[in-house]
Amino acid sequence: MTVWIGTSWKMNKTLAEATDWAQGLAEALSGRQLDQVQPFVIPPATAIAAVAQALSEEPRVLVGAQNAHWEPAGAWTGEVSVPQVADAGARIVEIGHSERREHFAETDETVRAKVAATLAHGLIPLLCIGEPGAVKDAGGSTRFVLDQAHRALEGLEEEQLGRVLIAYEPIWAIGEHGRPATVAELEEPFTALGAAYGHQVQGLLYGGSVNLDNAAELLGIAHVAGLFVGRTAWQLEGYLRLLEIAADHSTRPR
Ligand code: 13P
């Protein structure tokens, strides 16, 4: 089973910092087996080309964009399109992260349009879904994320769905103010997502306060095929440790 280990840097890192991280990764991976681990890195738009360039000798690492518009070109000041991020070296487009839904008016409609545009241009959509704390407290997590995924993916053909990655990132678990989810809290939503999408999409990932202490147990949850990581992976050492944890996991007999 492929284990995806990805990081989004959100709005962090200068070009120099981004290049250092990516060059360091290329050096660390050089000549090394990745077992069944699939690494990916999603820099801010300014650094996609530099990171892709720094990783040109290490094409096993996929580079992504944190967002892209649904139209290929046009009068959309401040936006970048899927062909533009592809031109810069991106092969994944992250879509619908909760920070974009909350602060930048990302809706189910725009998410859906961006998933379709990403597929149309041959890139991998990384669809982010996740419920707010109030929904979780009311017992509605599973219904909420299933509905969110359904609204983004409904109507896609089997072959298109087969290229999609889904990252379940509960909003209450993300970032400095988040608290790590427990395995028990994640079992029900992943069971439901696994039943609905497990065999149809390229992978179901977990994200939200992943750290070096909880990564192994999170990877052990049924239907979890990878981790999507913020803070723990912004320092290269943290990311490399996560790759090792994933490699151990992928080669463990089950
Ligand atoms: P943290 O790992 O910092 O909680 O961020 C998760 C995330 O939002 C990845 O997209």
GROMACS .gro file of N, CA, C and O in nm, residues 111-156:
model
  184
  111VAL      N    1  -1.494   2.477  -0.482
  111VAL     CA    2  -1.414   2.355  -0.459
  111VAL      C    3  -1.439   2.255  -0.570
  111VAL      O    4  -1.346   2.198  -0.630
  112ARG      N    5  -1.563   2.238  -0.601
  112ARG     CA    6  -1.602   2.143  -0.706
  112ARG      C    7  -1.544   2.183  -0.842
  112ARG      O    8  -1.490   2.100  -0.915
  113ALA      N    9  -1.551   2.312  -0.871
  113ALA     CA   10  -1.498   2.362  -0.999
  113ALA      C   11  -1.346   2.344  -1.005
  113ALA      O   12  -1.289   2.312  -1.110
  114LYS      N   13  -1.281   2.363  -0.891
  114LYS     CA   14  -1.134   2.349  -0.889
  114LYS      C   15  -1.092   2.202  -0.900
  114LYS      O   16  -0.991   2.171  -0.964
  115VAL      N   17  -1.168   2.113  -0.839
  115VAL     CA   18  -1.138   1.970  -0.854
  115VAL      C   19  -1.149   1.933  -1.002
  115VAL      O   20  -1.060   1.867  -1.059
  116ALA      N   21  -1.256   1.978  -1.066
  116ALA     CA   22  -1.278   1.944  -1.208
  116ALA      C   23  -1.167   2.003  -1.295
  116ALA      O   24  -1.115   1.935  -1.384
  117ALA      N   25  -1.128   2.127  -1.268
  117ALA     CA   26  -1.022   2.191  -1.349
  117ALA      C   27  -0.889   2.118  -1.330
  117ALA      O   28  -0.814   2.096  -1.426
  118THR      N   29  -0.862   2.079  -1.207
  118THR     CA   30  -0.735   2.010  -1.178
  118THR      C   31  -0.729   1.878  -1.254
  118THR      O   32  -0.628   1.844  -1.316
  119LEU      N   33  -0.839   1.805  -1.251
  119LEU     CA   34  -0.845   1.678  -1.324
  119LEU      C   35  -0.833   1.700  -1.475
  119LEU      O   36  -0.763   1.626  -1.545
  120ALA      N   37  -0.899   1.804  -1.522
  120ALA     CA   38  -0.900   1.830  -1.667
  120ALA      C   39  -0.759   1.858  -1.719
  120ALA      O   40  -0.727   1.827  -1.833
  121HIS      N   41  -0.674   1.915  -1.632
  121HIS     CA   42  -0.537   1.946  -1.675
  121HIS      C   43  -0.438   1.838  -1.635
  121HIS      O   44  -0.317   1.857  -1.646
  122GLY      N   45  -0.490   1.726  -1.585
  122GLY     CA   46  -0.402   1.612  -1.560
  122GLY      C   47  -0.324   1.618  -1.429
  122GLY      O   48  -0.228   1.542  -1.411
  123LEU      N   49  -0.365   1.706  -1.337
  123LEU     CA   50  -0.299   1.711  -1.207
  123LEU      C   51  -0.383   1.636  -1.104
  123LEU      O   52  -0.498   1.599  -1.131
  124ILE      N   53  -0.325   1.614  -0.987
  124ILE     CA   54  -0.394   1.540  -0.882
  124ILE      C   55  -0.463   1.639  -0.788
  124ILE      O   56  -0.396   1.722  -0.726
  125PRO      N   57  -0.595   1.631  -0.774
  125PRO     CA   58  -0.661   1.717  -0.675
  125PRO      C   59  -0.645   1.656  -0.535
  125PRO      O   60  -0.669   1.538  -0.516
  126LEU      N   61  -0.603   1.740  -0.441
  126LEU     CA   62  -0.597   1.699  -0.300
  126LEU      C   63  -0.711   1.772  -0.230
  126LEU      O   64  -0.699   1.889  -0.194
  127LEU      N   65  -0.824   1.705  -0.221
  127LEU     CA   66  -0.945   1.766  -0.166
  127LEU      C   67  -0.940   1.761  -0.013
  127LEU      O   68  -0.928   1.653   0.045
  128CYS      N   69  -0.949   1.878   0.050
  128CYS     CA   70  -0.949   1.883   0.197
  128CYS      C   71  -1.092   1.896   0.248
  128CYS      O   72  -1.169   1.980   0.199
  129ILE      N   73  -1.125   1.813   0.346
  129ILE     CA   74  -1.256   1.818   0.409
  129ILE      C   75  -1.235   1.815   0.561
  129ILE      O   76  -1.131   1.770   0.608
  130GLY      N   77  -1.333   1.866   0.635
  130GLY     CA   78  -1.319   1.862   0.781
  130GLY      C   79  -1.427   1.944   0.847
  130GLY      O   80  -1.474   2.043   0.790
  131GLU      N   81  -1.467   1.900   0.966
  131GLU     CA   82  -1.580   1.965   1.033
  131GLU      C   83  -1.532   2.059   1.144
  131GLU      O   84  -1.429   2.034   1.206
  132PRO      N   85  -1.609   2.165   1.171
  132PRO     CA   86  -1.579   2.253   1.284
  132PRO      C   87  -1.604   2.181   1.417
  132PRO      O   88  -1.679   2.082   1.422
  133GLY      N   89  -1.545   2.236   1.524
  133GLY     CA   90  -1.559   2.177   1.657
  133GLY      C   91  -1.705   2.164   1.700
  133GLY      O   92  -1.743   2.064   1.762
  134ALA      N   93  -1.788   2.263   1.666
  134ALA     CA   94  -1.928   2.260   1.710
  134ALA      C   95  -2.002   2.141   1.648
  134ALA      O   96  -2.089   2.080   1.711
  135VAL      N   97  -1.969   2.111   1.524
  135VAL     CA   98  -2.032   1.997   1.457
  135VAL      C   99  -1.988   1.867   1.524
  135VAL      O  100  -2.069   1.778   1.549
  136LYS      N  101  -1.860   1.860   1.557
  136LYS     CA  102  -1.811   1.740   1.627
  136LYS      C  103  -1.882   1.725   1.762
  136LYS      O  104  -1.926   1.616   1.798
  137ASP      N  105  -1.891   1.837   1.835
  137ASP     CA  106  -1.953   1.831   1.968
  137ASP      C  107  -2.098   1.784   1.961
  137ASP      O  108  -2.149   1.721   2.053
  138ALA      N  109  -2.163   1.817   1.850
  138ALA     CA  110  -2.303   1.774   1.832
  138ALA      C  111  -2.313   1.633   1.773
  138ALA      O  112  -2.422   1.586   1.739
  139GLY      N  113  -2.199   1.567   1.754
  139GLY     CA  114  -2.200   1.429   1.705
  139GLY      C  115  -2.214   1.417   1.555
  139GLY      O  116  -2.248   1.311   1.504
  140GLY      N  117  -2.187   1.527   1.483
  140GLY     CA  118  -2.216   1.525   1.339
  140GLY      C  119  -2.095   1.511   1.247
  140GLY      O  120  -2.108   1.532   1.126
  141SER      N  121  -1.980   1.472   1.302
  141SER     CA  122  -1.856   1.473   1.220
  141SER      C  123  -1.869   1.391   1.092
  141SER      O  124  -1.839   1.439   0.982
  142THR      N  125  -1.912   1.268   1.107
  142THR     CA  126  -1.909   1.176   0.993
  142THR      C  127  -2.003   1.222   0.881
  142THR      O  128  -1.966   1.228   0.764
  143ARG      N  129  -2.126   1.260   0.920
  143ARG     CA  130  -2.222   1.307   0.821
  143ARG      C  131  -2.168   1.430   0.747
  143ARG      O  132  -2.176   1.443   0.626
  144PHE      N  133  -2.108   1.522   0.825
  144PHE     CA  134  -2.058   1.648   0.769
  144PHE      C  135  -1.950   1.622   0.664
  144PHE      O  136  -1.955   1.675   0.554
  145VAL      N  137  -1.852   1.538   0.696
  145VAL     CA  138  -1.742   1.519   0.601
  145VAL      C  139  -1.783   1.435   0.480
  145VAL      O  140  -1.736   1.458   0.369
  146LEU      N  141  -1.874   1.343   0.503
  146LEU     CA  142  -1.925   1.267   0.387
  146LEU      C  143  -1.998   1.359   0.291
  146LEU      O  144  -1.980   1.352   0.169
  147ASP      N  145  -2.080   1.448   0.347
  147ASP     CA  146  -2.155   1.543   0.261
  147ASP      C  147  -2.058   1.634   0.186
  147ASP      O  148  -2.075   1.663   0.068
  148GLN      N  149  -1.956   1.682   0.259
  148GLN     CA  150  -1.860   1.773   0.197
  148GLN      C  151  -1.788   1.702   0.079
  148GLN      O  152  -1.774   1.760  -0.029
  149ALA      N  153  -1.747   1.580   0.102
  149ALA     CA  154  -1.678   1.505  -0.004
  149ALA      C  155  -1.772   1.481  -0.121
  149ALA      O  156  -1.735   1.499  -0.238
  150HIS      N  157  -1.895   1.445  -0.089
  150HIS     CA  158  -1.993   1.416  -0.192
  150HIS      C  159  -2.018   1.539  -0.281
  150HIS      O  160  -2.020   1.529  -0.404
  151ARG      N  161  -2.033   1.655  -0.217
  151ARG     CA  162  -2.059   1.776  -0.295
  151ARG      C  163  -1.941   1.812  -0.386
  151ARG      O  164  -1.960   1.870  -0.492
  152ALA      N  165  -1.821   1.779  -0.345
  152ALA     CA  166  -1.703   1.812  -0.426
  152ALA      C  167  -1.682   1.712  -0.541
  152ALA      O  168  -1.626   1.747  -0.644
  153LEU      N  169  -1.726   1.588  -0.520
  153LEU     CA  170  -1.685   1.480  -0.612
  153LEU      C  171  -1.799   1.419  -0.692
  153LEU      O  172  -1.773   1.340  -0.784
  154GLU      N  173  -1.921   1.455  -0.656
  154GLU     CA  174  -2.038   1.396  -0.722
  154GLU      C  175  -2.029   1.413  -0.874
  154GLU      O  176  -1.994   1.521  -0.923
  155GLY      N  177  -2.056   1.308  -0.946
  155GLY     CA  178  -2.062   1.317  -1.092
  155GLY      C  179  -1.930   1.288  -1.161
  155GLY      O  180  -1.926   1.278  -1.283
  156LEU      N  181  -1.823   1.272  -1.086
  156LEU     CA  182  -1.696   1.240  -1.151
  156LEU      C  183  -1.700   1.096  -1.203
  156LEU      O  184  -1.763   1.008  -1.143
   0.00000   0.00000   0.00000
